[in-house]
C-alpha positions as protocol buffer text, in pm:
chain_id: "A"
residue {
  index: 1
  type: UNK
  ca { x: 1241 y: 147 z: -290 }
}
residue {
  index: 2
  type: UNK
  ca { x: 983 y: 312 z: -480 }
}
residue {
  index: 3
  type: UNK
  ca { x: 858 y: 668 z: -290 }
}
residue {
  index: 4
  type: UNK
  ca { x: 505 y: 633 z: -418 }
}
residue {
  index: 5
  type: UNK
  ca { x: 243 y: 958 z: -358 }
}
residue {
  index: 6
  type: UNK
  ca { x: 133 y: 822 z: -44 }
}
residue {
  index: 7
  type: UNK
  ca { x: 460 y: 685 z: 102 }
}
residue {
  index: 8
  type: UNK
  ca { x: 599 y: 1109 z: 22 }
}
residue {
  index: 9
  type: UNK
  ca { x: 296 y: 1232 z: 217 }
}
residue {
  index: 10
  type: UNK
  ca { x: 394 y: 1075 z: 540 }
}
residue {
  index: 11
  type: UNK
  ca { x: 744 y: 1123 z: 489 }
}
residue {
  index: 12
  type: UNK
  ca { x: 659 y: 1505 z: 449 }
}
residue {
  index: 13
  type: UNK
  ca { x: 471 y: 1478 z: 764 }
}
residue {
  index: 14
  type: UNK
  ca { x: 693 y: 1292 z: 963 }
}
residue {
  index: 15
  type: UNK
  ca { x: 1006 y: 1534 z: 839 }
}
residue {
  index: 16
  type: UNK
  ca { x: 809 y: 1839 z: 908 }
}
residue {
  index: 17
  type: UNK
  ca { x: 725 y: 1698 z: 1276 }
}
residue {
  index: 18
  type: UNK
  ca { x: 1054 y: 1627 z: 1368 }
}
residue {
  index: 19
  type: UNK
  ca { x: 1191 y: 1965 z: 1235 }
}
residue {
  index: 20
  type: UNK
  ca { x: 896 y: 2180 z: 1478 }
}
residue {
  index: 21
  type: UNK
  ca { x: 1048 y: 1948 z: 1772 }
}
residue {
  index: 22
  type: UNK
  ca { x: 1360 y: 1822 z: 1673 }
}
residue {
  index: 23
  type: UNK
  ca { x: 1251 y: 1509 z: 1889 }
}
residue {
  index: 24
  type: UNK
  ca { x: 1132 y: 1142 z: 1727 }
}
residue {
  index: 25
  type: UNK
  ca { x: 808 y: 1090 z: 1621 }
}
residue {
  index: 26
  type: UNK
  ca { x: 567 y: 830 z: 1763 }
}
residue {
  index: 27
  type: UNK
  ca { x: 422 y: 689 z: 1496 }
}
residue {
  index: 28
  type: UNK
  ca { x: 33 y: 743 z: 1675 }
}
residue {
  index: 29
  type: UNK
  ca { x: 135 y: 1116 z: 1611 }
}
residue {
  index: 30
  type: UNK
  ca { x: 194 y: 1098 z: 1252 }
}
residue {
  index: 31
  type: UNK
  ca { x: -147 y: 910 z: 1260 }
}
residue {
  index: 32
  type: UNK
  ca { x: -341 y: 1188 z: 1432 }
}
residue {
  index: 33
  type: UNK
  ca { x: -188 y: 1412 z: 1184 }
}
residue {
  index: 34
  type: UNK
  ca { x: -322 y: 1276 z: 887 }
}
residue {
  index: 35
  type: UNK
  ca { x: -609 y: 1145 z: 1024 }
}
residue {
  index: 36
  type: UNK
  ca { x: -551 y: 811 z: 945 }
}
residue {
  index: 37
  type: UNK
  ca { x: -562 y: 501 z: 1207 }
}
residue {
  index: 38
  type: UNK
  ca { x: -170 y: 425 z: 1407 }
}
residue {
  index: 39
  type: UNK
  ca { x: -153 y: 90 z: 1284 }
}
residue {
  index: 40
  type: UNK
  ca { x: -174 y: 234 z: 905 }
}
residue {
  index: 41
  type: UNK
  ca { x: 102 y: 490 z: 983 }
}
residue {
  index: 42
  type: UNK
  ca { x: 280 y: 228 z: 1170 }
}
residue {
  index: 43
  type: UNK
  ca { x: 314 y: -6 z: 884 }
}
residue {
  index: 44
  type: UNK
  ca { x: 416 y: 321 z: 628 }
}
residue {
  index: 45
  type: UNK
  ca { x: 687 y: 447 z: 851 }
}
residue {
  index: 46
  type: UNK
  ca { x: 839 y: 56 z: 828 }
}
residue {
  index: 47
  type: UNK
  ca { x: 826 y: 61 z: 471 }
}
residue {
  index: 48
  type: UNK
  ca { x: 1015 y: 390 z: 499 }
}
residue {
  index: 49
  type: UNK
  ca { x: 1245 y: 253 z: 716 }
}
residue {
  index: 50
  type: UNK
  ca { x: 1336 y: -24 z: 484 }
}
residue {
  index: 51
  type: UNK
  ca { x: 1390 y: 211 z: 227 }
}
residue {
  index: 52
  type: UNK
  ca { x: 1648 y: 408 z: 442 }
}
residue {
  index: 53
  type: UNK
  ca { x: 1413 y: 722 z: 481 }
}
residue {
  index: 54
  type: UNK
  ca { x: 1368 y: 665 z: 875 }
}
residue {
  index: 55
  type: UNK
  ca { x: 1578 y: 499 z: 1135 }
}
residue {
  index: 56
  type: UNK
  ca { x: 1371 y: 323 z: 1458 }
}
residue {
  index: 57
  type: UNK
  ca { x: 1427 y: 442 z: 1816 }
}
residue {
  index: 58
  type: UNK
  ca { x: 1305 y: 349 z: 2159 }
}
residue {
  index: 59
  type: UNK
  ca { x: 1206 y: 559 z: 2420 }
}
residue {
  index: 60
  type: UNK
  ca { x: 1081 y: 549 z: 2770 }
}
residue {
  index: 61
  type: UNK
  ca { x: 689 y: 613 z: 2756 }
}
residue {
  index: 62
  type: UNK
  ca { x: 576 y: 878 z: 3015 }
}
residue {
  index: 63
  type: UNK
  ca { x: 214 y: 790 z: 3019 }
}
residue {
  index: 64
  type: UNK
  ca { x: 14 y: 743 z: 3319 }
}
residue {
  index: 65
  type: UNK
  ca { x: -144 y: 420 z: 3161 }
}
residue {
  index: 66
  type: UNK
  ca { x: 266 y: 226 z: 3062 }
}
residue {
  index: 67
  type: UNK
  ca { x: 539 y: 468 z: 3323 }
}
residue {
  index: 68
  type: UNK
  ca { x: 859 y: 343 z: 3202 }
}
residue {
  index: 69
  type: UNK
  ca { x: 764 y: 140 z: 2907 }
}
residue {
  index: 70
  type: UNK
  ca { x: 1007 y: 195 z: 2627 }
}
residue {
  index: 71
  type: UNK
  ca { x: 810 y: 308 z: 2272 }
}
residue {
  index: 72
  type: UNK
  ca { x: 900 y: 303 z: 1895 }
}
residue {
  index: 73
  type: UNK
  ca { x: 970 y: 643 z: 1738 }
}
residue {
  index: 74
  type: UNK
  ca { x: 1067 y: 733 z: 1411 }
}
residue {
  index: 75
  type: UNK
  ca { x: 1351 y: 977 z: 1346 }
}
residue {
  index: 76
  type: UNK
  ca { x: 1393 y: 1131 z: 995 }
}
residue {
  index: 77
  type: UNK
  ca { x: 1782 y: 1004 z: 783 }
}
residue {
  index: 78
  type: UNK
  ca { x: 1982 y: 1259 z: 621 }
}
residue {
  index: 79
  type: UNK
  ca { x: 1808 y: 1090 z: 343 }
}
residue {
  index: 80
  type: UNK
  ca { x: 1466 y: 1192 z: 363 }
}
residue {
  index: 81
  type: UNK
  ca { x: 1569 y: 1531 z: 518 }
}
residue {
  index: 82
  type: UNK
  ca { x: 1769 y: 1596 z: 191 }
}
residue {
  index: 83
  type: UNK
  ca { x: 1436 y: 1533 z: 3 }
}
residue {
  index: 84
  type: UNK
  ca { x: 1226 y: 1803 z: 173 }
}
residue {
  index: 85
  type: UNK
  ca { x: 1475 y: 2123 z: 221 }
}
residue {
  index: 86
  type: UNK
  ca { x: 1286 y: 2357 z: 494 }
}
residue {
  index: 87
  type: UNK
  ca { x: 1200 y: 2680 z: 341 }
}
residue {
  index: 88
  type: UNK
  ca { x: 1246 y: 2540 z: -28 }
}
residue {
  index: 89
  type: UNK
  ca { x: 991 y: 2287 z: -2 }
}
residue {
  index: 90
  type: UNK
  ca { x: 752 y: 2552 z: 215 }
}
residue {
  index: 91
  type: UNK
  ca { x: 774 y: 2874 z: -27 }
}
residue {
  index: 92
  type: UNK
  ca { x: 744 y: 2610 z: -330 }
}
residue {
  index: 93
  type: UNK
  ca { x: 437 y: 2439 z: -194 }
}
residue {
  index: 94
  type: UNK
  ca { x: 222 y: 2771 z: -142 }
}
residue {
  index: 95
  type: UNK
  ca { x: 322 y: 2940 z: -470 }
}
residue {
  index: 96
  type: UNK
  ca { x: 190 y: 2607 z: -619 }
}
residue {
  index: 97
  type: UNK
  ca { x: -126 y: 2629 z: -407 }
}
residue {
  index: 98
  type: UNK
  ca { x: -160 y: 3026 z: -461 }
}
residue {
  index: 99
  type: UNK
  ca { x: -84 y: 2967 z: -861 }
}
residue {
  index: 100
  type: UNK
  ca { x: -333 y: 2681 z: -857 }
}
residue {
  index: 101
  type: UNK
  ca { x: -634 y: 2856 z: -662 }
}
residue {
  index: 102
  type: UNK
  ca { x: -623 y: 3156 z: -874 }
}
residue {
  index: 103
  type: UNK
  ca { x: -656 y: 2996 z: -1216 }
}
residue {
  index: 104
  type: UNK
  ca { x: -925 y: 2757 z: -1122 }
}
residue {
  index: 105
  type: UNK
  ca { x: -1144 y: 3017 z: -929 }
}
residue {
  index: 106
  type: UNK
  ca { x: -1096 y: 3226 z: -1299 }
}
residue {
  index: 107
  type: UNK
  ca { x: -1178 y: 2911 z: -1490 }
}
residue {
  index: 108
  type: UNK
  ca { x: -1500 y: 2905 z: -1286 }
}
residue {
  index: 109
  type: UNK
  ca { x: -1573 y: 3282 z: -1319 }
}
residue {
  index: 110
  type: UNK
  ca { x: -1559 y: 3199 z: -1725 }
}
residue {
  index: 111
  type: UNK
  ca { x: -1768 y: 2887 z: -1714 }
}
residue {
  index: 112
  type: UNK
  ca { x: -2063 y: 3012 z: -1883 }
}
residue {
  index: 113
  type: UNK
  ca { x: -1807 y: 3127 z: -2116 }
}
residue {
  index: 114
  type: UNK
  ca { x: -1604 y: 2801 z: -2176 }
}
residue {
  index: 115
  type: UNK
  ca { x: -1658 y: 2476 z: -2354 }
}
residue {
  index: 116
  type: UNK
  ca { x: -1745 y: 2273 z: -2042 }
}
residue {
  index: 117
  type: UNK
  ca { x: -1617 y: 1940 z: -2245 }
}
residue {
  index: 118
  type: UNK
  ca { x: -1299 y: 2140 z: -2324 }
}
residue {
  index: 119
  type: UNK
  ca { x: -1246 y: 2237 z: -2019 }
}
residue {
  index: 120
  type: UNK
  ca { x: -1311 y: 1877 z: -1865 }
}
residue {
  index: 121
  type: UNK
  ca { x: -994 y: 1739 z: -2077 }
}
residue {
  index: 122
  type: UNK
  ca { x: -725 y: 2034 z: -2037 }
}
residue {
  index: 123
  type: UNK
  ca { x: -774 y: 1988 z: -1656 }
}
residue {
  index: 124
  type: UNK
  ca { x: -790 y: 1610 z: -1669 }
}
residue {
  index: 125
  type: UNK
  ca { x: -448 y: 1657 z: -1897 }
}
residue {
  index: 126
  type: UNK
  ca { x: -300 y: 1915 z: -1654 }
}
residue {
  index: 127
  type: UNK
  ca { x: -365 y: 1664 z: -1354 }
}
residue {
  index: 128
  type: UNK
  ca { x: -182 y: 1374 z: -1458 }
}
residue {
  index: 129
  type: UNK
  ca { x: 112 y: 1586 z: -1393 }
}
residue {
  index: 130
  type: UNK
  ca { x: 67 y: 1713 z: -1084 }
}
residue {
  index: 131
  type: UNK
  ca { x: 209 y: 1612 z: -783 }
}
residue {
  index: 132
  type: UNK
  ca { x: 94 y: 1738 z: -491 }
}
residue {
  index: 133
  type: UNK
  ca { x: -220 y: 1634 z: -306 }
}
residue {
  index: 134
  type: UNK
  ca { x: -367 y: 1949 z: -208 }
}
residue {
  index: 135
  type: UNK
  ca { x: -350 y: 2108 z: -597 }
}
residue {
  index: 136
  type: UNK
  ca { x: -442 y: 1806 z: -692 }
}
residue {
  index: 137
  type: UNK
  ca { x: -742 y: 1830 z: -518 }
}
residue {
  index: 138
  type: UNK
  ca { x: -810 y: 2149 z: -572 }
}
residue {
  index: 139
  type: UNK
  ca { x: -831 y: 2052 z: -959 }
}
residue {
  index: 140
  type: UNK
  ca { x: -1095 y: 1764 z: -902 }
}
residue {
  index: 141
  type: UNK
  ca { x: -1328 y: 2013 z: -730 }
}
residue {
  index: 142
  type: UNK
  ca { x: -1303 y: 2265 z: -1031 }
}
residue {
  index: 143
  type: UNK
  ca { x: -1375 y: 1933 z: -1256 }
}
residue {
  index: 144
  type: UNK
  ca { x: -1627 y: 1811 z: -1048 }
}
residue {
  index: 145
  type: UNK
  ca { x: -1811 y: 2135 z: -1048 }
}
residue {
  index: 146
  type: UNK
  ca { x: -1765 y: 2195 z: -1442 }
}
residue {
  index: 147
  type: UNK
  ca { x: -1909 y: 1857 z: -1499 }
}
residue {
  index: 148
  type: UNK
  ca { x: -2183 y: 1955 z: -1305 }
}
residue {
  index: 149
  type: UNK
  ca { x: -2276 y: 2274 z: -1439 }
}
residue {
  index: 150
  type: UNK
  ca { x: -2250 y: 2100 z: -1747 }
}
residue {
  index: 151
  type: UNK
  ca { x: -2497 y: 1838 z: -1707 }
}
residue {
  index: 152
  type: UNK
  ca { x: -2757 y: 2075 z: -1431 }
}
residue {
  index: 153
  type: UNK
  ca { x: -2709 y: 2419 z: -1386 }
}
residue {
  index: 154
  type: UNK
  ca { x: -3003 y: 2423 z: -1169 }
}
residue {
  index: 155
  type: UNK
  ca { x: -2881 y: 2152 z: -958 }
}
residue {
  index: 156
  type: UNK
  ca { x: -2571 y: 2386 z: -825 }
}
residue {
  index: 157
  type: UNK
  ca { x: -2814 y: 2609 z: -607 }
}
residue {
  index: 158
  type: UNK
  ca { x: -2904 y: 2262 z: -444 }
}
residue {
  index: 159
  type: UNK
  ca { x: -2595 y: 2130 z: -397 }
}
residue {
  index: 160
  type: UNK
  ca { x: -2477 y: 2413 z: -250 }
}
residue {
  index: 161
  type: UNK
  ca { x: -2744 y: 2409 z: 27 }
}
residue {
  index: 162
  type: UNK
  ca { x: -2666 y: 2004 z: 101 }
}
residue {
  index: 163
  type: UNK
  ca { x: -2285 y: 2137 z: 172 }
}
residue {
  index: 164
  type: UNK
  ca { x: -2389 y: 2431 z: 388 }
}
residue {
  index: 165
  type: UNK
  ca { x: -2522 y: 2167 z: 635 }
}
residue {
  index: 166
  type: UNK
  ca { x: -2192 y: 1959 z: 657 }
}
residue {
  index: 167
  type: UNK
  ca { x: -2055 y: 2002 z: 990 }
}
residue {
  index: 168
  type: UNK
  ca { x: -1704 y: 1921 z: 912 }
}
residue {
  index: 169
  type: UNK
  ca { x: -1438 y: 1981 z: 610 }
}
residue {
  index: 170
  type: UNK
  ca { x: -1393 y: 1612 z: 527 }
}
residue {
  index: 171
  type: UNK
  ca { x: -1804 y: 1548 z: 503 }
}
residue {
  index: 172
  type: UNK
  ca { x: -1835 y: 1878 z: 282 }
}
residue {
  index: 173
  type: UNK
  ca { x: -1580 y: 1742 z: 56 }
}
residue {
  index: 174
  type: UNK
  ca { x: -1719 y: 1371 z: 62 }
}
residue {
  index: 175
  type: UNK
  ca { x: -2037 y: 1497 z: -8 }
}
residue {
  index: 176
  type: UNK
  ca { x: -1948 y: 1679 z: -324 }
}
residue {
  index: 177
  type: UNK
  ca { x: -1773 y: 1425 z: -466 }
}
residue {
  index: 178
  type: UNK
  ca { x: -2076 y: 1163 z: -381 }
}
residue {
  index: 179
  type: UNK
  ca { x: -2299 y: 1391 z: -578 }
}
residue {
  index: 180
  type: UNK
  ca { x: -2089 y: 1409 z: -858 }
}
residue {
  index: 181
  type: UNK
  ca { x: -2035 y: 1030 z: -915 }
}
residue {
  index: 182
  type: UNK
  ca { x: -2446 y: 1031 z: -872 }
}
residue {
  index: 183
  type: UNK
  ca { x: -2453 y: 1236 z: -1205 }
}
residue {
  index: 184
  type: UNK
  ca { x: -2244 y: 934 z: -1365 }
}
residue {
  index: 185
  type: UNK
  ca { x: -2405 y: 657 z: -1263 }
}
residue {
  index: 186
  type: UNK
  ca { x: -2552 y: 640 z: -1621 }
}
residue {
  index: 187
  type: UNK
  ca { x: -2263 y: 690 z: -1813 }
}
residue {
  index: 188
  type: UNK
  ca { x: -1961 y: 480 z: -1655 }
}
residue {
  index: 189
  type: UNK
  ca { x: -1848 y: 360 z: -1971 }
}
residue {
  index: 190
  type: UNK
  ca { x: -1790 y: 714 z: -2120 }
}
residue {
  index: 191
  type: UNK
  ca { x: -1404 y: 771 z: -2117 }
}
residue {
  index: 192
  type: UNK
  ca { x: -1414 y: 1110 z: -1926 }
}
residue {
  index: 193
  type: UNK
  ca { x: -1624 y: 955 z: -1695 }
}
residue {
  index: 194
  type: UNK
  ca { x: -1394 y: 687 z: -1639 }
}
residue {
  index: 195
  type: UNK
  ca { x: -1105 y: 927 z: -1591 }
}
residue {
  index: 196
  type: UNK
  ca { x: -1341 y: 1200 z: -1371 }
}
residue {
  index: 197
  type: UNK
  ca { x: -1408 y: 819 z: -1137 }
}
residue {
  index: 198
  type: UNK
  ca { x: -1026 y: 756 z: -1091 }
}
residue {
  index: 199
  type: UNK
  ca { x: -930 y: 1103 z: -1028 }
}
residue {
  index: 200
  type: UNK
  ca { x: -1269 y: 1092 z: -774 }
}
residue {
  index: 201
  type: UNK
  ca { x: -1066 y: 807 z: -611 }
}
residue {
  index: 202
  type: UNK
  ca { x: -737 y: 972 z: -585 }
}
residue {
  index: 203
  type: UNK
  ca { x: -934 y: 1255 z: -400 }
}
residue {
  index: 204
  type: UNK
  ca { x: -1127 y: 1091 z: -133 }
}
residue {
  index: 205
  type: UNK
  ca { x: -730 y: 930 z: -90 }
}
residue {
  index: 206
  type: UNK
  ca { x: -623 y: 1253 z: -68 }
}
residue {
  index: 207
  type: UNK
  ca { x: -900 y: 1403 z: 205 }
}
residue {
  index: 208
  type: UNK
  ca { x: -879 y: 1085 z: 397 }
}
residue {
  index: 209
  type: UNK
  ca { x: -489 y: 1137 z: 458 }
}
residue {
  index: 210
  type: UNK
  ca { x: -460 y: 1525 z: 461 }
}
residue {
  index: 211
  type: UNK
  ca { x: -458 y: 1664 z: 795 }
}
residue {
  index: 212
  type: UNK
  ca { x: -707 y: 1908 z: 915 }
}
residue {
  index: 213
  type: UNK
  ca { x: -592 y: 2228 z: 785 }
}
residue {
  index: 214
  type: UNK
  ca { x: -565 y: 2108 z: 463 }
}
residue {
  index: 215
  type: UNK
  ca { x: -912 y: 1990 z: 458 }
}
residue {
  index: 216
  type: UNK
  ca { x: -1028 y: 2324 z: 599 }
}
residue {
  index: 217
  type: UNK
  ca { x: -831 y: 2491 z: 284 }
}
residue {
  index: 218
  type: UNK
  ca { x: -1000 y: 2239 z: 73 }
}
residue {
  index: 219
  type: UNK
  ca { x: -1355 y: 2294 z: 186 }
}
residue {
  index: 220
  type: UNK
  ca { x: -1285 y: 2707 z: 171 }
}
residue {
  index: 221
  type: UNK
  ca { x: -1169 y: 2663 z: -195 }
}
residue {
  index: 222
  type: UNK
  ca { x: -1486 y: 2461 z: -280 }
}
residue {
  index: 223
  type: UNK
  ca { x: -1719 y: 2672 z: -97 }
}
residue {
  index: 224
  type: UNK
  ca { x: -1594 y: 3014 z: -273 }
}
residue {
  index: 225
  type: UNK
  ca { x: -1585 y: 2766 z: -631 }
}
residue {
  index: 226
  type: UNK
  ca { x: -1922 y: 2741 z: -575 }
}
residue {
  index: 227
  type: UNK
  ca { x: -2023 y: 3075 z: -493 }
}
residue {
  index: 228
  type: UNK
  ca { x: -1877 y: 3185 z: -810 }
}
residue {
  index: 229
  type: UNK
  ca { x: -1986 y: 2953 z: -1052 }
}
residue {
  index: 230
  type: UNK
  ca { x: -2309 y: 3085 z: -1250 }
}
């Protein structure tokens, strides 16, 4: 079975549930957790059970609404716990976040400094190596806001007030990457712009399954990008 991006994200989730508990997961949990409706997360954790990752339990539903009802819940193999090693996978995670954040807030202290179209391919280059979501992520914002200072300097001052009204992390990330595929609308053939689209893509995949801390680190990181970028 192939353990494609998103497949690993639930996996991680579903792992990291089990281990705070040590119980099954419902599968509606996972869902709430990523944000993401139960039947989607119902239909990944099958595919993960197929591929030997999760084994299927029933258990007796203590909800007012079904008493006694049995339930399917999902409980992590040795298999997919041997993927995701506790403190490994933890202390590896935020020195890739914490190594991540710092260059990209420096790239965007230098900008005025830097060769915007330079800058546009090393990170584009860099990305289709990385792995996970939330660096990943934090990448397309730094692109997103170099291609933007590159093509309206001015319009950053703007932009920044449309965000500040955003009441919630996923809308203030939506938001910025609407704007920026505004800016391309003209140019969709050019092949950055074709590559700065699919990595858009990726991203809105990316918010849409994160849970809510994440996007709450996301929107931070883009909020202080912005602030710094002259």
């Amino acid at each position: 079975m192939n353990l494609t991006q998103r497949r690993k994200e639930f996996l991680y989730k579903i792992v990291n549930l089990f281990r705070q508990t040590g119980l099954p997961v419902h599968y509606a949990t996972v869902a709430q957790a990523l944000g993401v409706s139960k039947w989607t997360a119902y239909d990944i954790l099958k595919e993960l059970e197929k591929g030997d990752f999760l084994r299927r339990e029933y258990t007796l539903s203590r909800s007012e609404k079904a008493p006694g009802r049995s339930m399917v819940v999902f409980r992590p193999t040795e298999k997919a716990l041997k993927l995701l090693p506790p403190q490994e996978a933890k202390s590896k995670n935020l020195e890739d976040w914490s190594t991540a954040r710092g260059k990209l807030l420096s790239l965007v202290d230098n900008m005025k400094n830097l060769n915007p179209q330079k800058i546009k391919e090393e990170l584009l280059e860099e990305m289709s190596r990385i792995e996970l979501p939330v660096v990943f992520s934090a990448y397309t914002i730094a692109l997103l806001i170099t291609h933007i200072h590159e093509i309206n300097s001015r319009g950053m001052a703007a932009l920044k007030h449309i965000l500040e009204l955003a009441p919630k992390p996923e809308l203030v990330l939506s938001l910025f990457a609407g704007s920026a595929i505004g800016t391309m609308l003209k140019s969709m053939k050019d092949a950055v712009n074709s590559k700065i689209l699919s990595c858009i893509r990726r991203f809105e995949d990316h918010i849409s399954e994160c849970d809510n801390q994440e996007r709450r680190i996301l929107a931070s990181f883009l909020t202080e990008a912005l602030q710094r970028s002259r």
